[in-house]
């Protein structure tokens, strides 16, 4: 996956992105007073290959002039029915407010729908007000069953499947 949005490049994660992606996530968590947990909730950022790529998920980075300024990912999960969880959707403060979060969420949803998943789950924290608002405005409904210690909210969106147009 590689595409452009405004001056940003959104592309598949590569091994050389490990430190840059982790640093974006660490900075955003700390900005909101949440802990960076490389051995717990954030271990997936250190182990992208085994956590996402080998499990049928994807991990994307957002670049601006060659620098990583954001991340977004999803992975299949056992909860729900034929479900994935959107994870690690973080943008540095310098690139927020330009529609990038909405665009990333739309791209994730389209990619997930093409793969015939039926549900998208998201865990987040109340303090991440912009993220909570983004999910609620995009028809994610409150659910229960938080599995990540620093999160206190769970959202669920059921995907409507349409028959693809035959060409």
mmCIF file of C-alpha atoms in Angstrom:
data_model
loop_
_atom_site.group_PDB
_atom_site.id
_atom_site.type_symbol
_atom_site.label_atom_id
_atom_site.label_comp_id
_atom_site.label_asym_id
_atom_site.label_seq_id
_atom_site.Cartn_x
_atom_site.Cartn_y
_atom_site.Cartn_z
ATOM 1 C CA UNK A 1 0.000 0.000 0.000
ATOM 2 C CA UNK A 2 1.286 3.426 -0.908
ATOM 3 C CA UNK A 3 -0.766 6.536 -1.489
ATOM 4 C CA UNK A 4 -0.646 10.268 -1.114
ATOM 5 C CA UNK A 5 -2.907 12.553 0.869
ATOM 6 C CA UNK A 6 -2.079 16.257 0.628
ATOM 7 C CA UNK A 7 1.683 16.459 1.302
ATOM 8 C CA UNK A 8 1.691 13.118 3.144
ATOM 9 C CA UNK A 9 2.726 9.677 1.938
ATOM 10 C CA UNK A 10 0.936 6.730 3.534
ATOM 11 C CA UNK A 11 2.729 3.459 2.983
ATOM 12 C CA UNK A 12 3.335 -0.025 4.319
ATOM 13 C CA UNK A 13 5.681 -0.344 7.286
ATOM 14 C CA UNK A 14 9.261 -1.425 6.607
ATOM 15 C CA UNK A 15 11.866 -2.735 9.073
ATOM 16 C CA UNK A 16 13.699 0.600 8.924
ATOM 17 C CA UNK A 17 10.544 2.308 10.294
ATOM 18 C CA UNK A 18 10.648 0.498 13.652
ATOM 19 C CA UNK A 19 12.300 3.279 15.690
ATOM 20 C CA UNK A 20 10.527 6.162 13.938
ATOM 21 C CA UNK A 21 7.073 4.629 14.327
ATOM 22 C CA UNK A 22 7.743 3.782 17.976
ATOM 23 C CA UNK A 23 8.923 7.331 18.642
ATOM 24 C CA UNK A 24 5.727 8.869 17.184
ATOM 25 C CA UNK A 25 3.583 6.631 19.378
ATOM 26 C CA UNK A 26 5.700 7.300 22.480
ATOM 27 C CA UNK A 27 5.482 11.072 21.948
ATOM 28 C CA UNK A 28 1.703 11.092 21.481
ATOM 29 C CA UNK A 29 1.091 8.855 24.499
ATOM 30 C CA UNK A 30 3.266 11.075 26.683
ATOM 31 C CA UNK A 31 1.520 14.193 25.348
ATOM 32 C CA UNK A 32 -1.724 12.810 26.814
ATOM 33 C CA UNK A 33 -0.152 11.523 30.029
ATOM 34 C CA UNK A 34 -0.402 7.862 29.001
ATOM 35 C CA UNK A 35 2.460 5.413 29.540
ATOM 36 C CA UNK A 36 4.679 4.153 26.713
ATOM 37 C CA UNK A 37 4.767 0.380 27.347
ATOM 38 C CA UNK A 38 7.211 -1.339 24.964
ATOM 39 C CA UNK A 39 6.910 -4.610 26.899
ATOM 40 C CA UNK A 40 3.109 -4.533 27.207
ATOM 41 C CA UNK A 41 0.542 -2.497 25.230
ATOM 42 C CA UNK A 42 3.154 -1.200 22.762
ATOM 43 C CA UNK A 43 5.065 -4.424 22.209
ATOM 44 C CA UNK A 44 3.243 -4.740 18.861
ATOM 45 C CA UNK A 45 5.133 -1.671 17.574
ATOM 46 C CA UNK A 46 8.446 -3.343 18.343
ATOM 47 C CA UNK A 47 7.263 -6.675 16.902
ATOM 48 C CA UNK A 48 5.292 -5.506 13.854
ATOM 49 C CA UNK A 49 6.187 -8.576 11.796
ATOM 50 C CA UNK A 50 4.797 -11.170 14.222
ATOM 51 C CA UNK A 51 1.953 -9.025 15.569
ATOM 52 C CA UNK A 52 0.538 -7.648 12.324
ATOM 53 C CA UNK A 53 2.135 -8.836 9.102
ATOM 54 C CA UNK A 54 2.301 -12.566 9.864
ATOM 55 C CA UNK A 55 -1.233 -12.504 11.334
ATOM 56 C CA UNK A 56 -2.877 -11.066 8.210
ATOM 57 C CA UNK A 57 -2.946 -7.470 9.407
ATOM 58 C CA UNK A 58 -1.240 -4.347 8.118
ATOM 59 C CA UNK A 59 0.804 -1.550 9.691
ATOM 60 C CA UNK A 60 1.113 1.768 7.872
ATOM 61 C CA UNK A 61 3.295 4.778 8.435
ATOM 62 C CA UNK A 62 2.505 8.357 7.454
ATOM 63 C CA UNK A 63 5.452 10.377 6.172
ATOM 64 C CA UNK A 64 5.882 14.091 5.640
ATOM 65 C CA UNK A 65 9.067 15.039 3.768
ATOM 66 C CA UNK A 66 10.597 11.657 4.601
ATOM 67 C CA UNK A 67 9.872 11.861 8.345
ATOM 68 C CA UNK A 68 7.386 9.541 10.059
ATOM 69 C CA UNK A 69 4.596 11.687 11.527
ATOM 70 C CA UNK A 70 1.899 9.059 12.059
ATOM 71 C CA UNK A 71 0.947 5.407 12.206
ATOM 72 C CA UNK A 72 -2.156 3.273 11.650
ATOM 73 C CA UNK A 73 -2.670 -0.475 11.805
ATOM 74 C CA UNK A 74 -5.172 -3.295 12.084
ATOM 75 C CA UNK A 75 -4.981 -6.962 12.991
ATOM 76 C CA UNK A 76 -7.430 -9.863 13.039
ATOM 77 C CA UNK A 77 -8.704 -10.598 16.561
ATOM 78 C CA UNK A 78 -10.570 -13.444 18.279
ATOM 79 C CA UNK A 79 -13.283 -11.234 19.785
ATOM 80 C CA UNK A 80 -16.543 -10.653 17.959
ATOM 81 C CA UNK A 81 -17.386 -12.214 14.606
ATOM 82 C CA UNK A 82 -14.812 -12.242 11.817
ATOM 83 C CA UNK A 83 -13.292 -9.169 13.411
ATOM 84 C CA UNK A 84 -10.243 -6.935 13.298
ATOM 85 C CA UNK A 85 -9.015 -4.294 15.685
ATOM 86 C CA UNK A 86 -7.731 -0.937 14.493
ATOM 87 C CA UNK A 87 -4.656 -0.129 16.549
ATOM 88 C CA UNK A 88 -1.818 2.353 16.770
ATOM 89 C CA UNK A 89 -3.575 5.199 14.998
ATOM 90 C CA UNK A 90 -1.425 8.121 16.117
ATOM 91 C CA UNK A 91 -0.538 11.467 14.548
ATOM 92 C CA UNK A 92 1.979 14.002 15.819
ATOM 93 C CA UNK A 93 0.383 17.302 16.923
ATOM 94 C CA UNK A 94 2.038 19.175 14.035
ATOM 95 C CA UNK A 95 -0.049 17.284 11.433
ATOM 96 C CA UNK A 96 -3.422 17.142 13.190
ATOM 97 C CA UNK A 97 -6.432 19.137 12.074
ATOM 98 C CA UNK A 98 -5.952 18.549 8.340
ATOM 99 C CA UNK A 99 -8.347 15.664 7.822
ATOM 100 C CA UNK A 100 -5.558 13.099 7.961
ATOM 101 C CA UNK A 101 -7.163 11.086 10.779
ATOM 102 C CA UNK A 102 -10.475 10.892 8.922
ATOM 103 C CA UNK A 103 -8.666 9.891 5.739
ATOM 104 C CA UNK A 104 -6.631 7.178 7.509
ATOM 105 C CA UNK A 105 -9.740 5.762 9.167
ATOM 106 C CA UNK A 106 -11.556 5.652 5.795
ATOM 107 C CA UNK A 107 -8.597 3.898 4.153
ATOM 108 C CA UNK A 108 -8.373 1.355 6.967
ATOM 109 C CA UNK A 109 -12.111 0.670 6.760
ATOM 110 C CA UNK A 110 -12.004 0.216 2.981
ATOM 111 C CA UNK A 111 -9.015 -2.132 3.209
ATOM 112 C CA UNK A 112 -10.677 -4.145 5.983
ATOM 113 C CA UNK A 113 -14.006 -4.348 4.099
ATOM 114 C CA UNK A 114 -12.296 -5.621 0.932
ATOM 115 C CA UNK A 115 -10.923 -8.503 3.018
ATOM 116 C CA UNK A 116 -14.497 -9.410 4.075
ATOM 117 C CA UNK A 117 -14.173 -8.752 7.783
ATOM 118 C CA UNK A 118 -17.493 -8.041 9.483
ATOM 119 C CA UNK A 119 -16.518 -6.079 12.583
ATOM 120 C CA UNK A 120 -13.976 -3.426 13.510
ATOM 121 C CA UNK A 121 -13.093 -2.981 17.164
ATOM 122 C CA UNK A 122 -11.154 -0.072 18.628
ATOM 123 C CA UNK A 123 -9.865 0.440 22.158
ATOM 124 C CA UNK A 124 -8.961 3.949 23.238
ATOM 125 C CA UNK A 125 -8.744 6.208 26.264
ATOM 126 C CA UNK A 126 -11.090 9.023 27.273
ATOM 127 C CA UNK A 127 -8.160 11.466 27.384
ATOM 128 C CA UNK A 128 -7.622 10.969 23.630
ATOM 129 C CA UNK A 129 -10.553 13.301 22.984
ATOM 130 C CA UNK A 130 -9.863 13.863 19.278
ATOM 131 C CA UNK A 131 -9.704 10.109 18.641
ATOM 132 C CA UNK A 132 -12.900 9.440 20.583
ATOM 133 C CA UNK A 133 -14.686 12.164 18.609
ATOM 134 C CA UNK A 134 -13.369 10.777 15.304
ATOM 135 C CA UNK A 135 -14.683 7.279 16.074
ATOM 136 C CA UNK A 136 -18.049 8.494 17.311
ATOM 137 C CA UNK A 137 -18.556 10.732 14.259
ATOM 138 C CA UNK A 138 -17.798 7.724 12.034
ATOM 139 C CA UNK A 139 -20.473 5.447 13.490
ATOM 140 C CA UNK A 140 -18.393 3.503 15.994
ATOM 141 C CA UNK A 141 -20.683 2.453 18.840
ATOM 142 C CA UNK A 142 -19.635 2.069 22.476
ATOM 143 C CA UNK A 143 -19.049 -1.565 23.444
ATOM 144 C CA UNK A 144 -17.613 -3.327 26.464
ATOM 145 C CA UNK A 145 -14.645 -5.510 27.289
ATOM 146 C CA UNK A 146 -11.526 -3.357 27.500
ATOM 147 C CA UNK A 147 -8.451 -5.576 27.141
ATOM 148 C CA UNK A 148 -5.647 -2.971 27.315
ATOM 149 C CA UNK A 149 -4.804 -1.583 30.759
ATOM 150 C CA UNK A 150 -4.382 2.069 29.738
ATOM 151 C CA UNK A 151 -7.622 2.111 27.738
ATOM 152 C CA UNK A 152 -11.063 2.709 29.195
ATOM 153 C CA UNK A 153 -13.252 2.772 26.059
ATOM 154 C CA UNK A 154 -14.142 0.158 23.462
ATOM 155 C CA UNK A 155 -15.912 0.868 20.185
ATOM 156 C CA UNK A 156 -17.416 -1.452 17.595
ATOM 157 C CA UNK A 157 -18.476 -0.889 14.004
ATOM 158 C CA UNK A 158 -20.221 -3.569 11.983
ATOM 159 C CA UNK A 159 -19.424 -3.408 8.288
ATOM 160 C CA UNK A 160 -22.129 -3.589 5.648
ATOM 161 C CA UNK A 161 -21.003 -5.840 2.841
ATOM 162 C CA UNK A 162 -21.963 -4.985 -0.702
ATOM 163 C CA UNK A 163 -21.585 -7.278 -3.639
ATOM 164 C CA UNK A 164 -18.661 -6.043 -5.735
ATOM 165 C CA UNK A 165 -19.475 -4.891 -9.226
ATOM 166 C CA UNK A 166 -18.633 -7.547 -11.772
ATOM 167 C CA UNK A 167 -16.389 -6.229 -14.506
#
